[in-house]
Short mmCIF file of C-alpha atoms and ligand atoms in Angstrom, two decimals:
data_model
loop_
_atom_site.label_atom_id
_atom_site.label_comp_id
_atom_site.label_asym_id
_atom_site.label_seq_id
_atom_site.Cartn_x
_atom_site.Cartn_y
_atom_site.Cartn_z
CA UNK A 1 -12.13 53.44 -45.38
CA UNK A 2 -14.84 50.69 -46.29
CA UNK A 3 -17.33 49.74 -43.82
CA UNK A 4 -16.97 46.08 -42.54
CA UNK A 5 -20.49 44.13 -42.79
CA UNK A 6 -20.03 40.71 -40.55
CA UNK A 7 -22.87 38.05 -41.66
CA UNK A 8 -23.35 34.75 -39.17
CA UNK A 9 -26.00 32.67 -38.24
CA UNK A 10 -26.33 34.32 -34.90
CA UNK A 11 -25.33 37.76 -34.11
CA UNK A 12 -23.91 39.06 -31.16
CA UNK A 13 -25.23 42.81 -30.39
CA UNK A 14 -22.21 44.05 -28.18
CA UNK A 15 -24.22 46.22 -25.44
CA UNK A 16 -20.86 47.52 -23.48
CA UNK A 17 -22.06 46.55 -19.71
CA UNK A 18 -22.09 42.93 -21.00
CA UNK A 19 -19.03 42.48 -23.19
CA UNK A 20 -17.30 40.31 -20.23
CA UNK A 21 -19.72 38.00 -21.01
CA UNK A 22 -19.18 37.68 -24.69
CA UNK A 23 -17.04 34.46 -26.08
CA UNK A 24 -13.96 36.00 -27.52
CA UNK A 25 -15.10 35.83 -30.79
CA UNK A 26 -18.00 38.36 -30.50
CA UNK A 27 -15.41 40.78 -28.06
CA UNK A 28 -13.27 40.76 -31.62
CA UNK A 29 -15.61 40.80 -34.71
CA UNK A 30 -17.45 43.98 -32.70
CA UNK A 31 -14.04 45.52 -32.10
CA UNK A 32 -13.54 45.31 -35.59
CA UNK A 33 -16.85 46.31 -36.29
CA UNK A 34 -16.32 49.45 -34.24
CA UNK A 35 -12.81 50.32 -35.79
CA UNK A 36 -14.67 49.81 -39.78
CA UNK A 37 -18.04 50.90 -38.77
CA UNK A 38 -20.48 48.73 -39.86
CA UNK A 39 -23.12 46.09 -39.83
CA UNK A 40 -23.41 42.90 -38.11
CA UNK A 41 -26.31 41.05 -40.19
CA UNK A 42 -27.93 37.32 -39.47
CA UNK A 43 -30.76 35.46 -37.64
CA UNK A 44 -32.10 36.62 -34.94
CA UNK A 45 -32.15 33.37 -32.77
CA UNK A 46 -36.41 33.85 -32.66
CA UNK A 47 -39.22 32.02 -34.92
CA UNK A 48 -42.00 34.23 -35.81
CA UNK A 49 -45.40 33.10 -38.16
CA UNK A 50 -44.74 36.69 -39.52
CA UNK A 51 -43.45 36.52 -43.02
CA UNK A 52 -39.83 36.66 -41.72
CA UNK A 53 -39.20 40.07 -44.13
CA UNK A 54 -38.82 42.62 -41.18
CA UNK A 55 -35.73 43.69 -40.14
CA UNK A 56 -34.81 44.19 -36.30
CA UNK A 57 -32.30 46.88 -35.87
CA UNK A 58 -30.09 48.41 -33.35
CA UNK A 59 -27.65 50.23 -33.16
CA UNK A 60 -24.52 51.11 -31.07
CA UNK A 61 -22.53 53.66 -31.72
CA UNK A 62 -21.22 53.25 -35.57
CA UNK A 63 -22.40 49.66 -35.47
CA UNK A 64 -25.69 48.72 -36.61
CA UNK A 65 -27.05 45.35 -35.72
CA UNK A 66 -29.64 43.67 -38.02
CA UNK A 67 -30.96 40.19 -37.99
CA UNK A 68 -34.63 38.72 -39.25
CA UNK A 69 -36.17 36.49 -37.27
CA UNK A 70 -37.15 32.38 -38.85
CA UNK A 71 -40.27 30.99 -39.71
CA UNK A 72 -41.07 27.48 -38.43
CA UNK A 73 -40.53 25.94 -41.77
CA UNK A 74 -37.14 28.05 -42.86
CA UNK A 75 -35.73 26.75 -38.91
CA UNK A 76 -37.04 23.57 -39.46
CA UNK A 77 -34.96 23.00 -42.97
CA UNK A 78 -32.20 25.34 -42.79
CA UNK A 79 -31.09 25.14 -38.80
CA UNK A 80 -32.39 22.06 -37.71
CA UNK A 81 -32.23 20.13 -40.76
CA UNK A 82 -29.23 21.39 -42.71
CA UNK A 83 -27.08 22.47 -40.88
CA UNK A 84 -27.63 20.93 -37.65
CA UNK A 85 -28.02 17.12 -39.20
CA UNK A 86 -26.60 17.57 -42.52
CA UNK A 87 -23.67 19.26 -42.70
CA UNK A 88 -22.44 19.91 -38.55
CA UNK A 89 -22.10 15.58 -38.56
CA UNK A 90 -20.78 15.52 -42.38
CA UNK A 91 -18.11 18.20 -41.48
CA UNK A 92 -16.85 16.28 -38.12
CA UNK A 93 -16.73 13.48 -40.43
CA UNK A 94 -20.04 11.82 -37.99
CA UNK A 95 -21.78 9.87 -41.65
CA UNK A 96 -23.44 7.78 -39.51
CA UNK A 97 -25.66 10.43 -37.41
CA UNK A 98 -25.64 12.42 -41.15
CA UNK A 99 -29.32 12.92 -42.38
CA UNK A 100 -30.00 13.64 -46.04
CA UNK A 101 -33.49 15.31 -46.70
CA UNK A 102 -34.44 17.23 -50.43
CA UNK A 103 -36.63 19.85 -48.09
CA UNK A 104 -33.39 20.53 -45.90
CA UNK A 105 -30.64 21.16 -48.91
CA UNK A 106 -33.83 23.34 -50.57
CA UNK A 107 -34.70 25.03 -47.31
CA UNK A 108 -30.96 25.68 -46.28
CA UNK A 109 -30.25 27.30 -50.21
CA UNK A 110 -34.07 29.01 -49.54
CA UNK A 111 -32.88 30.74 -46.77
CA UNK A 112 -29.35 31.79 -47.46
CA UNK A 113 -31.48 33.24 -50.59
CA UNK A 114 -33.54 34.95 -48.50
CA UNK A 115 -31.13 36.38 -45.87
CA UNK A 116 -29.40 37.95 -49.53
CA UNK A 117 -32.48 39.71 -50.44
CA UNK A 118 -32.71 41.20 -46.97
CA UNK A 119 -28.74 42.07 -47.03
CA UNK A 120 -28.74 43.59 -50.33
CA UNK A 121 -30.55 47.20 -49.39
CA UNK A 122 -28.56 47.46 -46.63
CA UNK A 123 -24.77 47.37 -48.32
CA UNK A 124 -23.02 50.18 -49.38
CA UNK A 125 -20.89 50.25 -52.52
CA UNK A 126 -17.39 49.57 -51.56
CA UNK A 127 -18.01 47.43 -48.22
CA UNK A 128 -16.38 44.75 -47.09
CA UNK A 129 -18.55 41.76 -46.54
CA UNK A 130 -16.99 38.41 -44.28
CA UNK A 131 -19.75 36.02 -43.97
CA UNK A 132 -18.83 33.37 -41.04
CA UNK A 133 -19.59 29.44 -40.72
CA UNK A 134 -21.19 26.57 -42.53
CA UNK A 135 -24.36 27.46 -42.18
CA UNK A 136 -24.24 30.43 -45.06
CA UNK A 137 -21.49 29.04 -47.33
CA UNK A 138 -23.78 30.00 -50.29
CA UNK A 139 -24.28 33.10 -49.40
CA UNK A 140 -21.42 34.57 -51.52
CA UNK A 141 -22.68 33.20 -54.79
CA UNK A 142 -26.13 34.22 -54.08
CA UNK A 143 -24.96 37.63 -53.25
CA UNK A 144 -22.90 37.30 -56.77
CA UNK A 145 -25.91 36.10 -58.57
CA UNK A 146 -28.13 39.44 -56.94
CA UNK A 147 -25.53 41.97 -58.67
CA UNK A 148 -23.39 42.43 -55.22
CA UNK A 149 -20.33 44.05 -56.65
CA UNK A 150 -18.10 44.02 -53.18
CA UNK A 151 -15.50 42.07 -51.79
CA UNK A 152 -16.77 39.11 -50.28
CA UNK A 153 -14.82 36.62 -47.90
CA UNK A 154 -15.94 33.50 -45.77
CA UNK A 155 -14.22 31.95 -43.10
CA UNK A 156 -15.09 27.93 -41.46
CA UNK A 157 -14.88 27.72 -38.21
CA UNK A 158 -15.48 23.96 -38.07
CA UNK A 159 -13.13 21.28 -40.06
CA UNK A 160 -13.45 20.99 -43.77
CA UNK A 161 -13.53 16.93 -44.41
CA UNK A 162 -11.77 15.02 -46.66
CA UNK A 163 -12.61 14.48 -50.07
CA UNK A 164 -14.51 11.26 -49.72
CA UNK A 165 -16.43 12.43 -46.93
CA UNK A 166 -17.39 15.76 -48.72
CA UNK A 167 -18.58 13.61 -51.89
CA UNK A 168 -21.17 11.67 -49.60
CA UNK A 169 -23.21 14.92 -49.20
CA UNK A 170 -25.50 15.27 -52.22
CA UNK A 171 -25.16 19.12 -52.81
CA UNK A 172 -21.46 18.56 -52.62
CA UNK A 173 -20.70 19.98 -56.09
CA UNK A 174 -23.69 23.05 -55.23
CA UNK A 175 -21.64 23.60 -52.12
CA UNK A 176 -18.45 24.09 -53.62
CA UNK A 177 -19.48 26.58 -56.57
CA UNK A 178 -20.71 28.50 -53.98
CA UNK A 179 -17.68 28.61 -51.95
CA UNK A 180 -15.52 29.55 -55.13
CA UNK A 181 -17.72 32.74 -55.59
CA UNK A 182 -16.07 34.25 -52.87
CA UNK A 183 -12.81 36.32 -53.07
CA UNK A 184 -11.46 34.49 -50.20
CA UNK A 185 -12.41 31.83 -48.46
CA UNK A 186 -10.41 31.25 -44.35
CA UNK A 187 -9.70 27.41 -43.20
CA UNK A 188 -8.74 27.02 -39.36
CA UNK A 189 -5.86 24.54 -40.39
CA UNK A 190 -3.79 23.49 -43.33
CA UNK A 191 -5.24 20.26 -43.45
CA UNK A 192 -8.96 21.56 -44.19
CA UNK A 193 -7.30 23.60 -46.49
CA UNK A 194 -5.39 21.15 -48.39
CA UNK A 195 -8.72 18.72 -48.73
CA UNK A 196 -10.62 21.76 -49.93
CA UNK A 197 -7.73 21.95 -52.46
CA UNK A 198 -8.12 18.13 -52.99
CA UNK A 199 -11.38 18.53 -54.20
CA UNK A 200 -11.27 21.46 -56.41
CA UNK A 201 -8.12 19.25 -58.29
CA UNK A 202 -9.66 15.89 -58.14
CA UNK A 203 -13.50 16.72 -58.46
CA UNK A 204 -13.83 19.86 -59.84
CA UNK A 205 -10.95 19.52 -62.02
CA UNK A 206 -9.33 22.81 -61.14
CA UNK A 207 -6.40 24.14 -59.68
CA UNK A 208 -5.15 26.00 -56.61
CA UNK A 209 -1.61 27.76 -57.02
CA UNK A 210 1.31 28.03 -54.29
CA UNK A 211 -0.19 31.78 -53.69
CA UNK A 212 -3.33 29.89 -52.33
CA UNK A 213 -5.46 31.25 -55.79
CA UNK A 214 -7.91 28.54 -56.64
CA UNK A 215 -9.18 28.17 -60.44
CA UNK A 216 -12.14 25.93 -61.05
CA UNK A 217 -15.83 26.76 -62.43
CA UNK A 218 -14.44 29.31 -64.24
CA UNK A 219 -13.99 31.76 -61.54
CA UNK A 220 -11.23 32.75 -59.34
CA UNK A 221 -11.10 32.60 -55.50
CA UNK A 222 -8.44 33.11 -53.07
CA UNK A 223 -7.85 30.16 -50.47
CA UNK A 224 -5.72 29.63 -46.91
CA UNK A 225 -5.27 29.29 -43.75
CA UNK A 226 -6.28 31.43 -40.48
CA UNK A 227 -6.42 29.90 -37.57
CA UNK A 228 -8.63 32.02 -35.03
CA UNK A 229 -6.78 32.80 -31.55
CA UNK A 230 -8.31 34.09 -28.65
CA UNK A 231 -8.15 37.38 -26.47
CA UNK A 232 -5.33 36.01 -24.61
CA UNK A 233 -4.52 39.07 -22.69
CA UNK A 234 -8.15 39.30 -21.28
CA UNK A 235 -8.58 35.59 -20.38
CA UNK A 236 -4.98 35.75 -18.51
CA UNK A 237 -6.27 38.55 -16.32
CA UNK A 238 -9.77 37.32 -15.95
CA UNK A 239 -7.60 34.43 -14.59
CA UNK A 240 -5.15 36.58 -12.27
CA UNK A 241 -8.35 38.54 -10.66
CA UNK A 242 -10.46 35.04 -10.52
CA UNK A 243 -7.61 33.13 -8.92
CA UNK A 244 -9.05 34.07 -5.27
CA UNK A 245 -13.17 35.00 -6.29
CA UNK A 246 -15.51 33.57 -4.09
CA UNK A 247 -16.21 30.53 -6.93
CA UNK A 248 -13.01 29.63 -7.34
CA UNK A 249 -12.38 29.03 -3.56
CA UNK A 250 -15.61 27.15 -3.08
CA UNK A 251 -14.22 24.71 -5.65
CA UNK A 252 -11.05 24.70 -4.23
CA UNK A 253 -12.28 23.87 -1.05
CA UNK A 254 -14.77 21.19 -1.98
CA UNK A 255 -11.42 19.78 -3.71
CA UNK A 256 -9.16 19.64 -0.36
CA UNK A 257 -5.80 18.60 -1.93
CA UNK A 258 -6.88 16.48 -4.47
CA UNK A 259 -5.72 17.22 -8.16
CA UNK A 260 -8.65 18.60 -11.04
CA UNK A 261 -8.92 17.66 -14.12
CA UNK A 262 -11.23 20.13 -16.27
CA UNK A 263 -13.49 19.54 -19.14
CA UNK A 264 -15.57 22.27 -20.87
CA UNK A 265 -17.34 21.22 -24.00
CA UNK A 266 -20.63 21.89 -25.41
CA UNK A 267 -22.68 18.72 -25.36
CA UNK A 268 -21.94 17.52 -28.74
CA UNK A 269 -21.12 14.32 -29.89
CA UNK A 270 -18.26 15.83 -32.02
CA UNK A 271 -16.18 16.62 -28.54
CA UNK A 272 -15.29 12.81 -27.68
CA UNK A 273 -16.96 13.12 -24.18
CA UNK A 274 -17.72 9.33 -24.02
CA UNK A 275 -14.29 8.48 -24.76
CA UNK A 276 -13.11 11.14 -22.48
CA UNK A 277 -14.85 9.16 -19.36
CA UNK A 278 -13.80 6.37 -20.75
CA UNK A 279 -9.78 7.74 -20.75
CA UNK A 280 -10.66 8.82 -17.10
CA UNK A 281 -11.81 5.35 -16.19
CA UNK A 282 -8.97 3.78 -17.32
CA UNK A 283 -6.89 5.80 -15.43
CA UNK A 284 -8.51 4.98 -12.36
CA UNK A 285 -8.54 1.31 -13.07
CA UNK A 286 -4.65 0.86 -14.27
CA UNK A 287 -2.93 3.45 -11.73
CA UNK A 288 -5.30 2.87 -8.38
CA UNK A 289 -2.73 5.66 -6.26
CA UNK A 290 -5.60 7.83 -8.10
CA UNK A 291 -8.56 7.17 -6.34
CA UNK A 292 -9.29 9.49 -4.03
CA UNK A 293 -6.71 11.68 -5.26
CA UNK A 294 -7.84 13.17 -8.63
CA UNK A 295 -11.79 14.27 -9.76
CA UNK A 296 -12.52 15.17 -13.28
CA UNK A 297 -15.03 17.84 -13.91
CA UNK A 298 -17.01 18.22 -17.55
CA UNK A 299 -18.67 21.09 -17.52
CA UNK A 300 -21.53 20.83 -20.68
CA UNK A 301 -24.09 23.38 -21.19
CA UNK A 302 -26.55 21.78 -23.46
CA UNK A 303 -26.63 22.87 -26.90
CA UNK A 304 -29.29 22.40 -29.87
CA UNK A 305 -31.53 20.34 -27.31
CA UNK A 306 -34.22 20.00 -30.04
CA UNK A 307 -31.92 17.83 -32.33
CA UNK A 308 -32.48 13.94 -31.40
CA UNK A 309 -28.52 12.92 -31.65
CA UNK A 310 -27.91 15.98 -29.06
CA UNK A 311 -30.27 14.06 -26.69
CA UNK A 312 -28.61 10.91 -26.99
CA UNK A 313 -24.97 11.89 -26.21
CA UNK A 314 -26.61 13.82 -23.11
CA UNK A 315 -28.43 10.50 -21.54
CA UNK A 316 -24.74 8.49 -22.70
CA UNK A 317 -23.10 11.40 -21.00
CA UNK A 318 -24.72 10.77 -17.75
CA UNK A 319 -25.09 7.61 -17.82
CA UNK A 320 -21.15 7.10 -18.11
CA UNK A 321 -20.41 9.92 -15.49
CA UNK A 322 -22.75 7.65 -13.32
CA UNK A 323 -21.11 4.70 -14.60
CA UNK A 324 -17.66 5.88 -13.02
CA UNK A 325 -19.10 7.02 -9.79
CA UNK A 326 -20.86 3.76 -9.31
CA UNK A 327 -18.35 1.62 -9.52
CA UNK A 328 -15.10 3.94 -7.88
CA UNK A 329 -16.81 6.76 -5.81
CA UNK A 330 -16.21 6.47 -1.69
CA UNK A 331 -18.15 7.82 1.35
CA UNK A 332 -15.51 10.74 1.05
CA UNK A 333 -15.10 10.99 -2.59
CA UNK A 334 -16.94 11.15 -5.90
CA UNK A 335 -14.50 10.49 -9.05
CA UNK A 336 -16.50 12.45 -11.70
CA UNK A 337 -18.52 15.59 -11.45
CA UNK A 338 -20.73 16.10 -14.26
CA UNK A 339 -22.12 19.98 -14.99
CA UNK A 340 -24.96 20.53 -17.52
CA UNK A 341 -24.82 23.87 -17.43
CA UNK A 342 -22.57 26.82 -18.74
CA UNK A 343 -20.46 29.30 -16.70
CA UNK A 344 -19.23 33.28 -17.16
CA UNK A 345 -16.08 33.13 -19.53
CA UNK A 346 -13.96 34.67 -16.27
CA UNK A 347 -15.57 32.16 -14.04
CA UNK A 348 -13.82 29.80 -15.86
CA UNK A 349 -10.54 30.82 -16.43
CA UNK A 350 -10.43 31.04 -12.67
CA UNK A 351 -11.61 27.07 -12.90
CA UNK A 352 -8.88 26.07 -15.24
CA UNK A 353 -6.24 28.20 -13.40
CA UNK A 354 -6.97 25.54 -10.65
CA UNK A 355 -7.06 22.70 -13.02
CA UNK A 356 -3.57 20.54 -12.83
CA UNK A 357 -5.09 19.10 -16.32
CA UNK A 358 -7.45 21.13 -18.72
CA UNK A 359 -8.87 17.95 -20.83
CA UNK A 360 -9.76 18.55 -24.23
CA UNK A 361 -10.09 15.63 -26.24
CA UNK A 362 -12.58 16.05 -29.73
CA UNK A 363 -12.93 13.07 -32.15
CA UNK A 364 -12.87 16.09 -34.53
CA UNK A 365 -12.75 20.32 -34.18
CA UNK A 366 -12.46 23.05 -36.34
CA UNK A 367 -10.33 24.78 -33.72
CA UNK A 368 -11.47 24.42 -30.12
CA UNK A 369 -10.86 27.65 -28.14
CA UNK A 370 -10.83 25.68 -24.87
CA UNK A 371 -7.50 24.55 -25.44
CA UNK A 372 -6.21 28.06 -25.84
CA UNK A 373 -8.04 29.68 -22.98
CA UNK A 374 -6.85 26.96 -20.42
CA UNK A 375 -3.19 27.30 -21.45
CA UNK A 376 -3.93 31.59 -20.98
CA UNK A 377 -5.39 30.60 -17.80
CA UNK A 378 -2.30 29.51 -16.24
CA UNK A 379 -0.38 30.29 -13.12
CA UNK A 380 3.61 30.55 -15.19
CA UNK A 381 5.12 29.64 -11.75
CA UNK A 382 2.86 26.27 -11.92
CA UNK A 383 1.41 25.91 -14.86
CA UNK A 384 -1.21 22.80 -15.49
CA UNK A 385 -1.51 20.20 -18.34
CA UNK A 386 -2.86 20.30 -21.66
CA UNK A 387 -4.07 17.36 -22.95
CA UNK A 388 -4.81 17.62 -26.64
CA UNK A 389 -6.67 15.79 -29.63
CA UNK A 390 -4.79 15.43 -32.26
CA UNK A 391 -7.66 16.07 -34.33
CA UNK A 392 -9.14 19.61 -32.55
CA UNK A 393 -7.56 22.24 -35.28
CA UNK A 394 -5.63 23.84 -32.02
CA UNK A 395 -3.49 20.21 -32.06
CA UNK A 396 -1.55 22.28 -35.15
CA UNK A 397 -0.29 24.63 -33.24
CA UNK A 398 -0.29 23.68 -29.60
CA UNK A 399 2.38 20.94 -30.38
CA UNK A 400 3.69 21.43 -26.16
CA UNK A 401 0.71 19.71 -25.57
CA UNK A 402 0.31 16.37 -24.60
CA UNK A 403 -1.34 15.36 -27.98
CA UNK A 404 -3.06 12.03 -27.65
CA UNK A 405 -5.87 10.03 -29.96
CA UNK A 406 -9.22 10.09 -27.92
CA UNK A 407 -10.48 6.88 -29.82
CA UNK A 408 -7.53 5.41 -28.22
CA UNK A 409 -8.76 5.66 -24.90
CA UNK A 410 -6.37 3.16 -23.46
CA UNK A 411 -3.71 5.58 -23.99
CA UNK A 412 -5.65 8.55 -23.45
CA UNK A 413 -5.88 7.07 -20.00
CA UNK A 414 -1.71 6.57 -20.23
CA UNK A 415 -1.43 10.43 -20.88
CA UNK A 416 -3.38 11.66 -17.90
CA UNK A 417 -1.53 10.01 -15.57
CA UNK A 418 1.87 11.23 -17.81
CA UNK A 419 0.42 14.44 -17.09
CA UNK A 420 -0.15 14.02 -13.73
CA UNK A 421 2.77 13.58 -12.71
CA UNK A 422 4.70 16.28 -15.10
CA UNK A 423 7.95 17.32 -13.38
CA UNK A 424 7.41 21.58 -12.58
CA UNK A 425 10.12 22.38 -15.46
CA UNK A 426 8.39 19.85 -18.35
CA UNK A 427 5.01 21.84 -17.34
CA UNK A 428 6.81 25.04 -17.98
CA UNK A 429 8.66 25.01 -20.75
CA UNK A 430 5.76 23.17 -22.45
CA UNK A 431 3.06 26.50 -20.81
CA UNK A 432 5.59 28.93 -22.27
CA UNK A 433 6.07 27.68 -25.75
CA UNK A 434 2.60 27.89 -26.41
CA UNK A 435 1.59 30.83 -24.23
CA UNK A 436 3.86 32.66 -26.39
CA UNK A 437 2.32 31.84 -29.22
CA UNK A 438 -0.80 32.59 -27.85
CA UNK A 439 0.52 36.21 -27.46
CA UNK A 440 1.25 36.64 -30.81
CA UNK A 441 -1.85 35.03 -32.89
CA UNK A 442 -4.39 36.34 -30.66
CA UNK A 443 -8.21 37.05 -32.10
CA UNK A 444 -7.44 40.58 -32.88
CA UNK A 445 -4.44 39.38 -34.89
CA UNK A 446 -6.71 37.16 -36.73
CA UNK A 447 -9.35 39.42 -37.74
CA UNK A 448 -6.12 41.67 -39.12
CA UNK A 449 -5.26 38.91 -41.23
CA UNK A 450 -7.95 38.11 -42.54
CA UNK A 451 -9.35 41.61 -43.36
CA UNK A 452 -6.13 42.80 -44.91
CA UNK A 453 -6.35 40.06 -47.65
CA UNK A 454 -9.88 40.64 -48.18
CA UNK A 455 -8.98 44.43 -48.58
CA UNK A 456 -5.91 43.48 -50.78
CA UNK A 457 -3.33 45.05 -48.30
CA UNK A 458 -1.20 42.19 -47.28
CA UNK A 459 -0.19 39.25 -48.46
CA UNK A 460 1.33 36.32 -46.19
CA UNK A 461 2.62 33.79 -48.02
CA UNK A 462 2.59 31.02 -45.38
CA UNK A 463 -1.03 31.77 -44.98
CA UNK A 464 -1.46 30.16 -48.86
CA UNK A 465 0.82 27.48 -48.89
CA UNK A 466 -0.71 24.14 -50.48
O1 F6P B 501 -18.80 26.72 -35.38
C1 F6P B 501 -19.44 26.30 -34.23
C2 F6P B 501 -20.86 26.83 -34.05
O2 F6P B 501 -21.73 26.44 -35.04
C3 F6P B 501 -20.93 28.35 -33.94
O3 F6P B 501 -21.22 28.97 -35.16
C4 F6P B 501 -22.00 28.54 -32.92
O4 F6P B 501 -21.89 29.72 -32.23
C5 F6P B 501 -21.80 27.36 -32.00
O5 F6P B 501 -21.32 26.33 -32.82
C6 F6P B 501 -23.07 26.98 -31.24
O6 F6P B 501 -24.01 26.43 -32.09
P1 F6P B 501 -25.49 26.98 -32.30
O7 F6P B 501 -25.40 28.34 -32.86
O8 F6P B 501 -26.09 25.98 -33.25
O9 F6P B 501 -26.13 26.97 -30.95
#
């Protein structure tokens, strides 16, 4: 059996005693790690002055973990600048925050380069390689370039834009070759994959069959869709055993009867969290039975504090949070609780089984795993709300949801207090539809997927359909 070799920007060394505090996605790329064998290769998260060509290694079990750690300049360009101002606002479709710089592009397609060179010794002849996220798409030609041999696949996790969005980034046709030197290449939704296929027909003048099988630069690549699912089972019983923790009852308590709406974003400006307020706001204004009877909680742990645009949505964020309390809180009451700060994965599926709305409401998302774990949070005998962008990937398949437009916060506002008031059989049938589904695309089912079309074993056909 090949050996699986996982490449992402950060890398998540699974130590056993602290797996329950992995995200969902590390649990499952290190269970499939374990069941391949293999290596889990990428930055480190540190910046050195070394010369950034040692290689930190552990390992666990049949798992080795490598990463190399930055220097200033290669963070600088390739985290900082590319992909954290370049391509993260270009790819939620943000052109106005988007900041074009020659030294980023060169420093992002410098360090992919030089993350290659350190890969290369360690890959074995007939390994599978799956390189993850936007911030390596050009690793797979690079690797091609070097003499690398193996099958190579790539999934996005974030949105692919459309066409005339892509074409505003200056690399855009660099980008794309690179892409097409993989053997496959995994979009979270049809609709990134279709304007990935608009592109290679209308700009690159190639072609992408009804088997997904792309044809442009004269190469061949094999496109489609795989949406990633979570580890349902687990976040259902972190939910059953949290549903009476100490945490849980403290917030229940500080809650008395009154109904919770849940939040839990990182602070980006991609996750509509102005808007959000905004929808809350509205709701207290146009249906006043609400004061006093319903708080909304955002829970944001801050997230790439360094980057200017990520300071600005936190001083908005707090400022509108304030906003609301200013102008509705009572001696006995405060409307809006604001949280800047992050929470154990279990603690919060205990805080969204107690949720009567989880609130999830990105202007754009690649998937948003959120969504997912609220719904597998759940109590089935009284099941809360989900209110849903329409433009967070999980909008494609959570269609029980109550999907809503968070630039429209007018009727955002309309749909919280729909949801509010959901009659106990709506709530259910809705929970069960998409609990169900849950069940059956978890993360482990995802991995499956995608690894048996990188191997060659299976073929889905709905996964390719253009
Ligand atoms: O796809 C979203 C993503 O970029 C992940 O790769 C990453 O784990 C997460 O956002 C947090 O971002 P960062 O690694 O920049 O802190």
């Amino acid at each position: 059996m090949s050996r699986l070799v996982i490449v992402s920007n950060r890398v998540a060394v699974d130590k056993g005693a602290s797996r329950g505090s992995q995200g969902g996605l590390a649990v499952a790329l290190n269970a499939a790690l374990r069941r391949f064998g293999g290596v889990w290769f990428g930055w480190s998260g540190e910046v050195s002055n070394s010369t950034a060509t040692e290689i930190n290694a552990t390992t666990v079990d049949n798992v080795a973990y490598a990463t190399v750690d930055l220097r200033q300049s290669d963070y600088d360009e390739y985290y900082f600048g590319y992909a954290n101002r370049t391509l993260w606002p270009l790819f939620h479709y943000r052109l106005d925050l988007v900041d074009f710089h020659k030294r980023y592009s060169e420093g992002y397609f410098r360090v992919n380069n030089l993350l290659c060179s350190r890969l290369l010794p360690l890959l074995k002849p007939d390994d599978l390689i799956w390189v993850h996220d936007f911030h390596l798409i050009p690793m797979g030609g690079q690797l091609r370039q070097a003499g690398c041999r193996q099958r190579i696949g790539f999934f996005l996790h974030t949105p692919w834009p459309a066409l005339e969005v892509f074409r505003a980034l200056p690399q855009h046709e660099a980008i794309m070759r690179m892409l097409c030197a993989y053997d496959v290449v995994g979009f979270q939704t049809e609709r990134d994959f279709r304007a990935f296929g608009d592109y290679i027909y209308r700009e690159a003048g190639g072609s992408v069959d009804e088997n997904g099988i792309v044809n442009a630069y004269g190469t061949q690549t094999r496109a489609g869709v795989f949406p990633i699912g979570i580890d349902t089972e687990t976040v259902t019983k972190y939910s059953e055993k949290e549903a009476n923790s100490r945490l849980t009852q403290r917030l229940m308590t500080s809650l008395g009867n009154r109904d919770l709406i849940i939040g839990v974003d990182r602070l980006d400006y991609s996750k509509g969290l102005i808007q959000r307020m905004s929808a809350f706001q509205h709701l207290l204004e146009n249906y006043p039975e609400n004061r006093g009877r319903v708080v909304m909680m955002q829970i944001s742990p801050p997230s790439r504090s360094d980057v200017p645009e990520y300071v600005d949505i936190r001083q908005e964020l707090e400022a509108a949070a304030g906003h609301i309390n200013g102008a509705y809180a009572e001696f006995d009451w405060v409307p809006t609780r604001y949280l800047n700060k992050g929470f154990a994965r279990h603690t919060l599926a205990g805080f969204f089984r107690t949720s009567k709305i989880g609130f999830v409401t990105p202007l754009r998302d690649g998937m948003n795993l959120v969504a997912k774990e609220y719904i597998a949070a759940q109590d089935p005998e009284d099941p809360g709300v989900l209110v849903l962008s329409r433009f967070a990937g999980a909008a494609t398949q959570m269609t029980d949801a109550v999907i809503v437009n968070p630039y429209d916060v007018e009727s955002t506002g309309e749909a919280l207090q729909r949801a509010l008031h959901m009659p106990l059989e709506e709530r259910q049938a809705r929970w069960r539809a998409m609990y169900a589904d849950l069940c059956r695309h978890d993360v482990a089912d995802w991995t499956k997927s995608f690894l048996d079309v990188l191997s060659g074993v299976d073929v889905t056909p709905d996964m390719f359909v253009v």
